[in-house]
């Protein structure tokens, strides 16, 4: 993976973490567990971060395309990394109980 991909990943993960933190704060009366937050991080948060990134930074996709990195490559690998992180966090939290 290239350095440009990690630049994209860091840009999208900021939106994802903000969304997950906002969800945790708003639903604090429901007491969401670490497993629920990590599932949200890996699924809905990732897709929402794609939408937010497209809204604010849509023109940057042309930059990545000019460097030979497709939008599908960026989104697919970001999704896979977030799923792997979520599975690791879920596995760790399940083994500690």
JSON list of C-alpha atoms in Angstrom, two decimals:
[
{"chain": "A", "resi": 1, "resn": "UNK", "atom": "CA", "xyz": [0.00, 0.00, 0.00]},
{"chain": "A", "resi": 2, "resn": "UNK", "atom": "CA", "xyz": [1.21, 3.40, -0.83]},
{"chain": "A", "resi": 3, "resn": "UNK", "atom": "CA", "xyz": [1.75, 6.47, 1.25]},
{"chain": "A", "resi": 4, "resn": "UNK", "atom": "CA", "xyz": [-1.10, 8.17, -0.62]},
{"chain": "A", "resi": 5, "resn": "UNK", "atom": "CA", "xyz": [-3.49, 5.46, 0.52]},
{"chain": "A", "resi": 6, "resn": "UNK", "atom": "CA", "xyz": [-2.59, 6.04, 4.14]},
{"chain": "A", "resi": 7, "resn": "UNK", "atom": "CA", "xyz": [-3.17, 9.76, 3.62]},
{"chain": "A", "resi": 8, "resn": "UNK", "atom": "CA", "xyz": [-6.70, 8.92, 2.41]},
{"chain": "A", "resi": 9, "resn": "UNK", "atom": "CA", "xyz": [-7.18, 6.46, 5.25]},
{"chain": "A", "resi": 10, "resn": "UNK", "atom": "CA", "xyz": [-6.21, 9.03, 7.88]},
{"chain": "A", "resi": 11, "resn": "UNK", "atom": "CA", "xyz": [-8.58, 11.57, 6.33]},
{"chain": "A", "resi": 12, "resn": "UNK", "atom": "CA", "xyz": [-11.52, 9.18, 6.41]},
{"chain": "A", "resi": 13, "resn": "UNK", "atom": "CA", "xyz": [-10.77, 7.71, 9.82]},
{"chain": "A", "resi": 14, "resn": "UNK", "atom": "CA", "xyz": [-11.03, 11.19, 11.36]},
{"chain": "A", "resi": 15, "resn": "UNK", "atom": "CA", "xyz": [-14.66, 11.40, 10.23]},
{"chain": "A", "resi": 16, "resn": "UNK", "atom": "CA", "xyz": [-15.29, 7.85, 11.38]},
{"chain": "A", "resi": 17, "resn": "UNK", "atom": "CA", "xyz": [-13.89, 8.44, 14.87]},
{"chain": "A", "resi": 18, "resn": "UNK", "atom": "CA", "xyz": [-15.85, 11.68, 15.25]},
{"chain": "A", "resi": 19, "resn": "UNK", "atom": "CA", "xyz": [-19.04, 9.86, 14.27]},
{"chain": "A", "resi": 20, "resn": "UNK", "atom": "CA", "xyz": [-18.38, 7.00, 16.70]},
{"chain": "A", "resi": 21, "resn": "UNK", "atom": "CA", "xyz": [-17.54, 9.40, 19.52]},
{"chain": "A", "resi": 22, "resn": "UNK", "atom": "CA", "xyz": [-20.70, 11.44, 18.84]},
{"chain": "A", "resi": 23, "resn": "UNK", "atom": "CA", "xyz": [-22.76, 8.25, 18.83]},
{"chain": "A", "resi": 24, "resn": "UNK", "atom": "CA", "xyz": [-21.23, 7.19, 22.12]},
{"chain": "A", "resi": 25, "resn": "UNK", "atom": "CA", "xyz": [-21.95, 10.57, 23.73]},
{"chain": "A", "resi": 26, "resn": "UNK", "atom": "CA", "xyz": [-25.51, 10.78, 22.45]},
{"chain": "A", "resi": 27, "resn": "UNK", "atom": "CA", "xyz": [-26.38, 7.21, 23.41]},
{"chain": "A", "resi": 28, "resn": "UNK", "atom": "CA", "xyz": [-24.55, 7.23, 26.73]},
{"chain": "A", "resi": 29, "resn": "UNK", "atom": "CA", "xyz": [-27.81, 6.61, 28.56]},
{"chain": "A", "resi": 30, "resn": "UNK", "atom": "CA", "xyz": [-28.02, 3.25, 26.73]},
{"chain": "A", "resi": 31, "resn": "UNK", "atom": "CA", "xyz": [-24.45, 2.43, 27.80]},
{"chain": "A", "resi": 32, "resn": "UNK", "atom": "CA", "xyz": [-23.10, 1.09, 24.51]},
{"chain": "A", "resi": 33, "resn": "UNK", "atom": "CA", "xyz": [-20.39, -1.51, 24.92]},
{"chain": "A", "resi": 34, "resn": "UNK", "atom": "CA", "xyz": [-17.01, -1.59, 23.25]},
{"chain": "A", "resi": 35, "resn": "UNK", "atom": "CA", "xyz": [-18.27, -4.34, 20.97]},
{"chain": "A", "resi": 36, "resn": "UNK", "atom": "CA", "xyz": [-21.16, -2.20, 19.73]},
{"chain": "A", "resi": 37, "resn": "UNK", "atom": "CA", "xyz": [-18.92, 0.80, 19.13]},
{"chain": "A", "resi": 38, "resn": "UNK", "atom": "CA", "xyz": [-16.38, -1.30, 17.25]},
{"chain": "A", "resi": 39, "resn": "UNK", "atom": "CA", "xyz": [-19.12, -2.79, 15.05]},
{"chain": "A", "resi": 40, "resn": "UNK", "atom": "CA", "xyz": [-20.30, 0.74, 14.34]},
{"chain": "A", "resi": 41, "resn": "UNK", "atom": "CA", "xyz": [-16.72, 1.76, 13.55]},
{"chain": "A", "resi": 42, "resn": "UNK", "atom": "CA", "xyz": [-16.26, -1.08, 11.09]},
{"chain": "A", "resi": 43, "resn": "UNK", "atom": "CA", "xyz": [-19.56, -0.80, 9.25]},
{"chain": "A", "resi": 44, "resn": "UNK", "atom": "CA", "xyz": [-21.78, 2.27, 9.37]},
{"chain": "A", "resi": 45, "resn": "UNK", "atom": "CA", "xyz": [-19.05, 4.65, 10.46]},
{"chain": "A", "resi": 46, "resn": "UNK", "atom": "CA", "xyz": [-16.88, 3.65, 7.52]},
{"chain": "A", "resi": 47, "resn": "UNK", "atom": "CA", "xyz": [-19.63, 4.21, 4.99]},
{"chain": "A", "resi": 48, "resn": "UNK", "atom": "CA", "xyz": [-20.63, 7.48, 6.59]},
{"chain": "A", "resi": 49, "resn": "UNK", "atom": "CA", "xyz": [-17.02, 8.66, 6.47]},
{"chain": "A", "resi": 50, "resn": "UNK", "atom": "CA", "xyz": [-16.99, 7.91, 2.72]},
{"chain": "A", "resi": 51, "resn": "UNK", "atom": "CA", "xyz": [-20.05, 10.10, 2.25]},
{"chain": "A", "resi": 52, "resn": "UNK", "atom": "CA", "xyz": [-18.64, 12.92, 4.34]},
{"chain": "A", "resi": 53, "resn": "UNK", "atom": "CA", "xyz": [-15.28, 12.72, 2.58]},
{"chain": "A", "resi": 54, "resn": "UNK", "atom": "CA", "xyz": [-16.99, 12.88, -0.80]},
{"chain": "A", "resi": 55, "resn": "UNK", "atom": "CA", "xyz": [-19.00, 15.90, 0.30]},
{"chain": "A", "resi": 56, "resn": "UNK", "atom": "CA", "xyz": [-16.03, 17.88, 1.61]},
{"chain": "A", "resi": 57, "resn": "UNK", "atom": "CA", "xyz": [-13.11, 16.54, -0.45]},
{"chain": "A", "resi": 58, "resn": "UNK", "atom": "CA", "xyz": [-14.63, 15.22, -3.68]},
{"chain": "A", "resi": 59, "resn": "UNK", "atom": "CA", "xyz": [-12.04, 16.97, -5.85]},
{"chain": "A", "resi": 60, "resn": "UNK", "atom": "CA", "xyz": [-9.23, 15.02, -4.17]},
{"chain": "A", "resi": 61, "resn": "UNK", "atom": "CA", "xyz": [-10.41, 11.81, -5.79]},
{"chain": "A", "resi": 62, "resn": "UNK", "atom": "CA", "xyz": [-9.03, 13.20, -9.08]},
{"chain": "A", "resi": 63, "resn": "UNK", "atom": "CA", "xyz": [-5.65, 13.60, -7.41]},
{"chain": "A", "resi": 64, "resn": "UNK", "atom": "CA", "xyz": [-5.62, 9.94, -6.41]},
{"chain": "A", "resi": 65, "resn": "UNK", "atom": "CA", "xyz": [-6.83, 8.90, -9.85]},
{"chain": "A", "resi": 66, "resn": "UNK", "atom": "CA", "xyz": [-4.03, 10.87, -11.51]},
{"chain": "A", "resi": 67, "resn": "UNK", "atom": "CA", "xyz": [-1.54, 9.02, -9.29]},
{"chain": "A", "resi": 68, "resn": "UNK", "atom": "CA", "xyz": [-3.01, 5.67, -10.43]},
{"chain": "A", "resi": 69, "resn": "UNK", "atom": "CA", "xyz": [-5.14, 4.86, -7.38]},
{"chain": "A", "resi": 70, "resn": "UNK", "atom": "CA", "xyz": [-8.81, 4.22, -8.06]},
{"chain": "A", "resi": 71, "resn": "UNK", "atom": "CA", "xyz": [-11.68, 5.18, -5.82]},
{"chain": "A", "resi": 72, "resn": "UNK", "atom": "CA", "xyz": [-12.65, 1.51, -5.52]},
{"chain": "A", "resi": 73, "resn": "UNK", "atom": "CA", "xyz": [-9.15, 0.62, -4.29]},
{"chain": "A", "resi": 74, "resn": "UNK", "atom": "CA", "xyz": [-9.25, 3.38, -1.69]},
{"chain": "A", "resi": 75, "resn": "UNK", "atom": "CA", "xyz": [-12.68, 2.51, -0.35]},
{"chain": "A", "resi": 76, "resn": "UNK", "atom": "CA", "xyz": [-12.24, -1.26, -0.43]},
{"chain": "A", "resi": 77, "resn": "UNK", "atom": "CA", "xyz": [-8.95, -1.22, 1.45]},
{"chain": "A", "resi": 78, "resn": "UNK", "atom": "CA", "xyz": [-10.21, 1.33, 3.98]},
{"chain": "A", "resi": 79, "resn": "UNK", "atom": "CA", "xyz": [-13.24, -0.86, 4.64]},
{"chain": "A", "resi": 80, "resn": "UNK", "atom": "CA", "xyz": [-11.09, -3.98, 5.01]},
{"chain": "A", "resi": 81, "resn": "UNK", "atom": "CA", "xyz": [-8.69, -2.30, 7.43]},
{"chain": "A", "resi": 82, "resn": "UNK", "atom": "CA", "xyz": [-11.58, -1.01, 9.56]},
{"chain": "A", "resi": 83, "resn": "UNK", "atom": "CA", "xyz": [-13.20, -4.45, 9.61]},
{"chain": "A", "resi": 84, "resn": "UNK", "atom": "CA", "xyz": [-9.92, -6.06, 10.71]},
{"chain": "A", "resi": 85, "resn": "UNK", "atom": "CA", "xyz": [-9.50, -3.45, 13.46]},
{"chain": "A", "resi": 86, "resn": "UNK", "atom": "CA", "xyz": [-13.09, -4.06, 14.60]},
{"chain": "A", "resi": 87, "resn": "UNK", "atom": "CA", "xyz": [-12.63, -7.84, 14.69]},
{"chain": "A", "resi": 88, "resn": "UNK", "atom": "CA", "xyz": [-9.43, -7.50, 16.69]},
{"chain": "A", "resi": 89, "resn": "UNK", "atom": "CA", "xyz": [-11.08, -5.18, 19.22]},
{"chain": "A", "resi": 90, "resn": "UNK", "atom": "CA", "xyz": [-14.10, -7.51, 19.51]},
{"chain": "A", "resi": 91, "resn": "UNK", "atom": "CA", "xyz": [-11.83, -10.54, 19.99]},
{"chain": "A", "resi": 92, "resn": "UNK", "atom": "CA", "xyz": [-9.82, -8.79, 22.67]},
{"chain": "A", "resi": 93, "resn": "UNK", "atom": "CA", "xyz": [-12.90, -7.56, 24.51]},
{"chain": "A", "resi": 94, "resn": "UNK", "atom": "CA", "xyz": [-14.52, -11.01, 24.40]},
{"chain": "A", "resi": 95, "resn": "UNK", "atom": "CA", "xyz": [-11.46, -12.76, 25.78]},
{"chain": "A", "resi": 96, "resn": "UNK", "atom": "CA", "xyz": [-11.09, -10.35, 28.69]},
{"chain": "A", "resi": 97, "resn": "UNK", "atom": "CA", "xyz": [-14.55, -11.11, 30.09]}
]
